[in-house]
């Protein structure tokens, strides 16, 4: 039996697990704060290795929220540079000779959606799926990630992107106002991540406070900002009008940007929407996402043919890192 350690390192949480490569499954899942894991990553890996017997573990796959350049990744929303070679050297110094792979977290998600069951997803739009057609993934959490994948040779050719940092494009007069407001905060560049992320919910709440002429609305928004707008919007959007307005705006913008992504790659194999923040606002996303996704003028009918799924399984990144390890073991790259 061949085992691997897989990790999904996001802006907020780092998930780690022991993975069975021969009979794909995850065991011993651990969840740590990424801010804590930053200085303890090798220690945490060694703990898993010693607990389960390093001799049976051949590889480690680290999926990280940030652009991967060769063997190095600068985590976008963490002050953290991960160097796969440095991790290997530290493990080797402890007598543990393993191969360490570094991939983007949305690359892992693209691999992972193929391991999901029907219970792990909600169909937002059935569309007209094409077998082995391209797929796309978009996920909102601490940041906004996007990737494109093409099935090939029994695996995937994944194109990680930094599409979440593309220019934010308003579609309505209200969104025009939002862009003008965001330019006061970010004069040099306003990206979709500035509205479609945990910090983005704070910016949306600030905007609603700024534009409202109702003292009660302003007071509620300011209170939410003081308490932590992202948490407050998630906790209160089912009963608080201000939180609901922020959540609705988030869902509308997420659908719009997912539609932009779909137009650029035509993912006839499916577009998969995930991320911790998206799931915590699931009700409004299910209600509002699709109309914004489809609202592309002459391209509406084309986008109606794209299958769209909301991913419910928060372990999809770990499953993807496992599938990545499984495929690369198959082609001999992990040996």
Coordinates of C-alpha atoms in Angstrom, one line a residue:
X1 CA 0.0 0.0 0.0
X2 CA 1.3 3.4 -1.0
X3 CA 0.5 6.4 1.1
X4 CA 1.0 10.2 0.6
X5 CA 0.5 13.2 2.7
X6 CA -1.7 15.9 1.1
X7 CA -2.3 19.4 2.3
X8 CA -4.6 22.3 1.2
X9 CA -3.1 25.5 2.4
X10 CA -5.6 28.4 2.2
X11 CA -5.5 31.9 3.5
X12 CA -7.3 31.0 6.6
X13 CA -7.1 27.2 7.1
X14 CA -4.5 24.5 6.4
X15 CA -6.0 21.1 5.9
X16 CA -3.7 18.1 6.0
X17 CA -4.4 14.4 5.6
X18 CA -2.9 11.0 5.1
X19 CA -4.0 9.7 1.7
X20 CA -4.2 6.2 0.4
X21 CA -2.9 6.3 -3.2
X22 CA -3.8 2.7 -4.1
X23 CA -7.3 2.8 -2.8
X24 CA -8.1 6.5 -2.9
X25 CA -9.2 7.7 0.4
X26 CA -8.4 10.4 3.0
X27 CA -7.6 9.5 6.6
X28 CA -6.6 11.5 9.7
X29 CA -7.7 14.9 8.4
X30 CA -6.2 17.7 10.5
X31 CA -7.3 21.4 10.3
X32 CA -4.9 24.1 11.5
X33 CA -5.0 27.9 11.2
X34 CA -2.7 28.9 8.3
X35 CA -1.2 31.7 10.4
X36 CA -0.1 29.0 12.9
X37 CA 1.0 26.4 10.3
X38 CA 3.3 29.0 8.6
X39 CA 6.1 28.4 11.1
X40 CA 5.2 24.8 11.9
X41 CA 4.6 23.2 8.5
X42 CA 7.6 20.9 8.5
X43 CA 7.0 20.0 12.2
X44 CA 3.3 19.1 11.3
X45 CA 4.5 17.0 8.3
X46 CA 7.0 15.2 10.5
X47 CA 4.3 14.5 13.1
X48 CA 2.1 12.9 10.4
X49 CA 5.0 10.9 9.0
X50 CA 6.1 9.5 12.4
X51 CA 2.5 8.7 13.4
X52 CA 1.9 6.6 10.3
X53 CA 5.3 5.3 9.4
X54 CA 7.5 7.3 7.0
X55 CA 8.6 4.2 5.2
X56 CA 5.1 3.7 3.6
X57 CA 4.8 7.3 2.6
X58 CA 6.4 8.2 -0.7
X59 CA 5.3 11.7 -1.5
X60 CA 3.8 15.0 -0.2
X61 CA 1.5 17.2 -2.3
X62 CA 1.0 20.7 -1.0
X63 CA -1.8 22.7 -2.6
X64 CA -1.3 26.4 -1.9
X65 CA -3.4 29.5 -2.4
X66 CA -1.0 31.5 -4.6
X67 CA 0.9 31.4 -7.9
X68 CA 3.4 28.6 -8.1
X69 CA 6.7 29.4 -9.9
X70 CA 8.6 26.2 -10.4
X71 CA 9.2 24.9 -6.9
X72 CA 8.3 28.1 -5.0
X73 CA 4.9 29.6 -4.1
X74 CA 4.3 33.0 -2.6
X75 CA 0.9 32.6 -0.8
X76 CA -1.1 35.6 -1.9
X77 CA -3.0 36.3 1.3
X78 CA -0.4 35.1 3.7
X79 CA 3.1 36.4 4.4
X80 CA 4.5 33.0 3.5
X81 CA 6.9 31.7 0.9
X82 CA 6.8 27.9 0.4
X83 CA 9.9 26.3 -1.1
X84 CA 9.4 22.6 -2.0
X85 CA 13.2 22.1 -2.2
X86 CA 13.6 23.6 1.3
X87 CA 10.9 21.4 2.7
X88 CA 12.5 18.3 1.1
X89 CA 15.9 19.2 2.6
X90 CA 14.4 19.6 6.1
X91 CA 12.7 16.3 5.9
X92 CA 15.9 14.6 4.5
X93 CA 17.8 16.0 7.5
X94 CA 15.4 14.0 9.7
X95 CA 16.0 10.8 7.6
X96 CA 12.8 11.1 5.6
X97 CA 13.5 11.0 1.9
X98 CA 10.3 12.0 0.1
X99 CA 9.3 13.8 -3.0
X100 CA 7.5 17.1 -2.3
X101 CA 5.1 18.5 -4.9
X102 CA 3.8 22.1 -4.9
X103 CA 0.6 23.0 -6.8
X104 CA -1.9 25.8 -6.8
X105 CA -5.0 25.3 -4.6
X106 CA -7.4 25.8 -7.5
X107 CA -5.3 23.3 -9.5
X108 CA -6.1 20.9 -6.7
X109 CA -9.8 21.8 -6.8
X110 CA -9.8 21.1 -10.6
X111 CA -8.4 17.6 -9.9
X112 CA -10.7 17.1 -6.9
X113 CA -14.1 17.7 -8.6
X114 CA -13.6 14.4 -10.5
X115 CA -13.7 12.6 -7.2
X116 CA -16.9 14.1 -6.0
X117 CA -20.2 12.3 -5.7
X118 CA -23.7 13.7 -6.6
X119 CA -24.2 14.3 -2.9
X120 CA -21.1 16.6 -2.9
X121 CA -22.6 19.0 -5.3
X122 CA -25.7 21.0 -6.1
X123 CA -26.6 21.4 -9.8
X124 CA -27.2 25.1 -10.5
X125 CA -27.7 24.5 -14.2
X126 CA -27.8 21.2 -16.0
X127 CA -26.6 22.6 -19.3
X128 CA -25.5 20.2 -22.1
X129 CA -22.3 18.5 -20.8
X130 CA -19.7 17.3 -23.3
X131 CA -17.7 14.2 -22.2
X132 CA -14.0 15.2 -21.7
X133 CA -14.9 18.8 -22.3
X134 CA -12.8 21.5 -20.6
X135 CA -13.8 22.3 -17.0
X136 CA -13.4 25.5 -15.0
X137 CA -13.3 26.1 -11.2
X138 CA -13.9 29.3 -9.2
X139 CA -13.7 29.5 -5.4
X140 CA -14.2 32.4 -3.0
X141 CA -12.8 32.3 0.5
X142 CA -10.0 34.4 2.0
X143 CA -9.2 35.2 -1.6
X144 CA -10.7 34.5 -5.1
X145 CA -9.2 31.6 -7.1
X146 CA -9.9 30.4 -10.7
X147 CA -8.5 27.6 -12.9
X148 CA -9.1 25.9 -16.1
X149 CA -8.5 22.2 -16.9
X150 CA -8.6 20.0 -19.9
X151 CA -9.0 16.2 -19.6
X152 CA -6.1 14.4 -21.3
X153 CA -4.4 11.0 -21.2
X154 CA -6.6 9.8 -18.3
X155 CA -5.7 12.8 -16.2
X156 CA -5.9 16.6 -16.5
X157 CA -3.9 19.4 -17.9
X158 CA -4.6 22.2 -15.4
X159 CA -4.0 25.8 -16.2
X160 CA -3.8 27.6 -12.9
X161 CA -4.7 31.3 -13.2
X162 CA -4.7 34.4 -11.1
X163 CA -8.0 35.5 -12.7
X164 CA -9.3 36.7 -9.3
X165 CA -6.9 39.6 -9.7
X166 CA -8.4 40.7 -13.0
X167 CA -10.0 44.1 -13.2
X168 CA -13.4 44.5 -11.5
X169 CA -16.0 45.4 -14.2
X170 CA -19.3 47.0 -13.0
X171 CA -22.5 46.2 -14.8
X172 CA -25.1 48.5 -13.2
X173 CA -25.3 52.0 -11.9
X174 CA -25.0 50.7 -8.3
X175 CA -21.9 48.7 -9.3
X176 CA -20.5 51.9 -11.0
X177 CA -20.8 53.5 -7.6
X178 CA -19.1 50.5 -5.9
X179 CA -16.1 50.8 -8.3
X180 CA -15.8 54.5 -7.6
X181 CA -15.9 53.7 -3.8
X182 CA -13.3 51.0 -4.2
X183 CA -10.9 53.3 -6.1
X184 CA -10.7 55.4 -2.9
X185 CA -9.4 52.3 -1.1
X186 CA -7.3 50.9 -3.9
X187 CA -6.3 53.8 -6.3
X188 CA -3.9 51.7 -8.5
X189 CA -6.1 48.7 -9.1
X190 CA -9.5 47.2 -8.2
X191 CA -9.8 43.5 -8.7
X192 CA -12.6 41.0 -8.4
X193 CA -10.9 39.6 -5.3
X194 CA -11.6 43.0 -3.6
X195 CA -15.3 42.1 -3.6
X196 CA -15.4 38.3 -3.8
X197 CA -13.6 37.3 -0.7
X198 CA -13.7 37.6 3.1
X199 CA -12.1 41.0 3.0
X200 CA -14.4 41.7 0.0
X201 CA -17.5 41.4 2.2
X202 CA -16.0 44.0 4.4
X203 CA -15.6 46.3 1.4
X204 CA -19.2 45.7 0.3
X205 CA -20.4 46.5 3.9
X206 CA -18.3 49.7 3.9
X207 CA -19.8 50.7 0.6
X208 CA -23.4 50.1 1.8
X209 CA -22.7 52.2 4.9
X210 CA -21.2 55.0 2.7
X211 CA -24.1 55.2 0.2
X212 CA -27.0 54.8 2.5
X213 CA -28.9 57.9 3.7
X214 CA -30.8 55.9 6.3
X215 CA -29.2 56.3 9.7
X216 CA -30.4 52.9 10.9
X217 CA -28.7 51.2 7.9
X218 CA -25.5 53.1 8.4
X219 CA -25.5 52.3 12.1
X220 CA -26.0 48.6 11.4
X221 CA -23.3 48.5 8.8
X222 CA -20.8 50.2 11.1
X223 CA -21.6 47.8 13.9
X224 CA -21.0 44.9 11.5
X225 CA -17.7 46.4 10.5
X226 CA -16.6 46.8 14.1
X227 CA -17.4 43.2 14.8
X228 CA -15.9 41.7 11.6
X229 CA -18.0 42.3 8.5
X230 CA -17.3 38.9 6.9
X231 CA -18.4 37.0 9.9
X232 CA -21.4 39.3 10.6
X233 CA -22.7 39.0 7.0
X234 CA -22.5 35.3 7.1
X235 CA -24.1 35.1 10.5
X236 CA -26.9 37.6 9.9
X237 CA -27.8 37.5 6.2
X238 CA -30.9 35.4 6.8
X239 CA -32.5 38.1 9.0
X240 CA -30.6 41.4 8.7
X241 CA -31.5 43.6 5.7
X242 CA -28.0 45.1 5.6
X243 CA -26.2 41.8 5.7
X244 CA -28.6 40.4 3.1
X245 CA -27.9 43.3 0.8
X246 CA -24.2 42.6 1.1
X247 CA -24.7 38.9 0.6
X248 CA -26.9 39.5 -2.5
X249 CA -24.3 41.8 -4.0
X250 CA -21.7 39.2 -3.4
X251 CA -23.7 36.4 -5.1
X252 CA -24.5 38.7 -8.1
X253 CA -20.9 39.6 -8.6
X254 CA -19.7 36.0 -8.2
X255 CA -22.2 34.9 -10.9
X256 CA -21.0 37.7 -13.2
X257 CA -17.3 36.8 -12.8
X258 CA -18.0 33.1 -13.2
X259 CA -19.8 34.0 -16.4
X260 CA -16.6 35.9 -17.5
X261 CA -14.5 32.9 -16.8
X262 CA -16.9 30.6 -18.7
X263 CA -16.8 32.9 -21.8
X264 CA -13.1 32.7 -21.9
X265 CA -12.7 28.9 -21.8
X266 CA -16.2 27.5 -22.6
X267 CA -16.1 24.8 -20.0
X268 CA -18.5 22.3 -21.6
X269 CA -17.4 19.7 -19.1
X270 CA -18.7 21.9 -16.3
X271 CA -18.1 25.0 -14.3
X272 CA -17.6 24.3 -10.5
X273 CA -18.2 26.9 -7.9
X274 CA -16.8 26.5 -4.4
X275 CA -14.9 28.0 -1.6
X276 CA -15.7 28.4 2.1
X277 CA -17.3 31.8 1.8
X278 CA -19.5 30.7 -1.1
X279 CA -20.8 27.8 1.0
X280 CA -21.5 29.9 4.0
X281 CA -23.7 32.1 1.7
X282 CA -25.1 29.1 -0.1
X283 CA -28.8 30.2 0.1
X284 CA -28.3 33.5 -1.7
X285 CA -25.8 32.0 -4.1
X286 CA -28.3 29.3 -5.2
X287 CA -31.0 32.0 -5.6
X288 CA -29.0 34.7 -7.4
X289 CA -25.9 33.3 -9.0
X290 CA -27.3 31.9 -12.2
X291 CA -29.1 35.0 -13.5
X292 CA -25.8 37.0 -13.2
X293 CA -23.9 34.2 -14.8
X294 CA -26.2 34.1 -17.8
X295 CA -26.6 37.9 -18.2
X296 CA -24.1 38.3 -21.0
X297 CA -26.2 39.7 -23.8
X298 CA -25.9 37.8 -27.0
X299 CA -24.0 35.0 -25.3
X300 CA -26.8 34.1 -22.9
X301 CA -27.9 31.0 -24.8
X302 CA -24.3 29.8 -25.1
X303 CA -23.8 30.1 -21.3
X304 CA -27.1 28.3 -20.8
X305 CA -25.4 25.2 -22.3
X306 CA -22.6 25.2 -19.6
X307 CA -23.2 22.8 -16.7
X308 CA -22.8 24.6 -13.4
X309 CA -22.3 23.0 -10.1
X310 CA -21.9 24.3 -6.5
X311 CA -19.3 22.2 -4.7
X312 CA -20.4 21.4 -1.1
X313 CA -17.4 19.2 -0.1
X314 CA -14.8 21.4 1.6
X315 CA -12.3 18.6 1.3
X316 CA -12.2 19.0 -2.5
X317 CA -8.7 20.4 -2.4
X318 CA -7.4 17.4 -0.4
X319 CA -9.2 15.0 -2.8
X320 CA -7.6 16.9 -5.7
X321 CA -4.1 16.7 -4.2
X322 CA -4.7 12.9 -3.8
X323 CA -5.9 12.5 -7.4
X324 CA -2.8 14.5 -8.5
X325 CA -0.6 12.1 -6.5
X326 CA -2.4 9.1 -7.9
X327 CA -2.1 10.2 -11.5
X328 CA 1.6 11.1 -11.2
X329 CA 2.3 7.8 -9.5
X330 CA 0.6 6.0 -12.4
X331 CA 2.9 7.8 -14.9
X332 CA 6.0 7.2 -12.8
X333 CA 6.6 10.8 -11.8
X334 CA 6.3 10.2 -8.0
X335 CA 8.9 7.4 -7.9

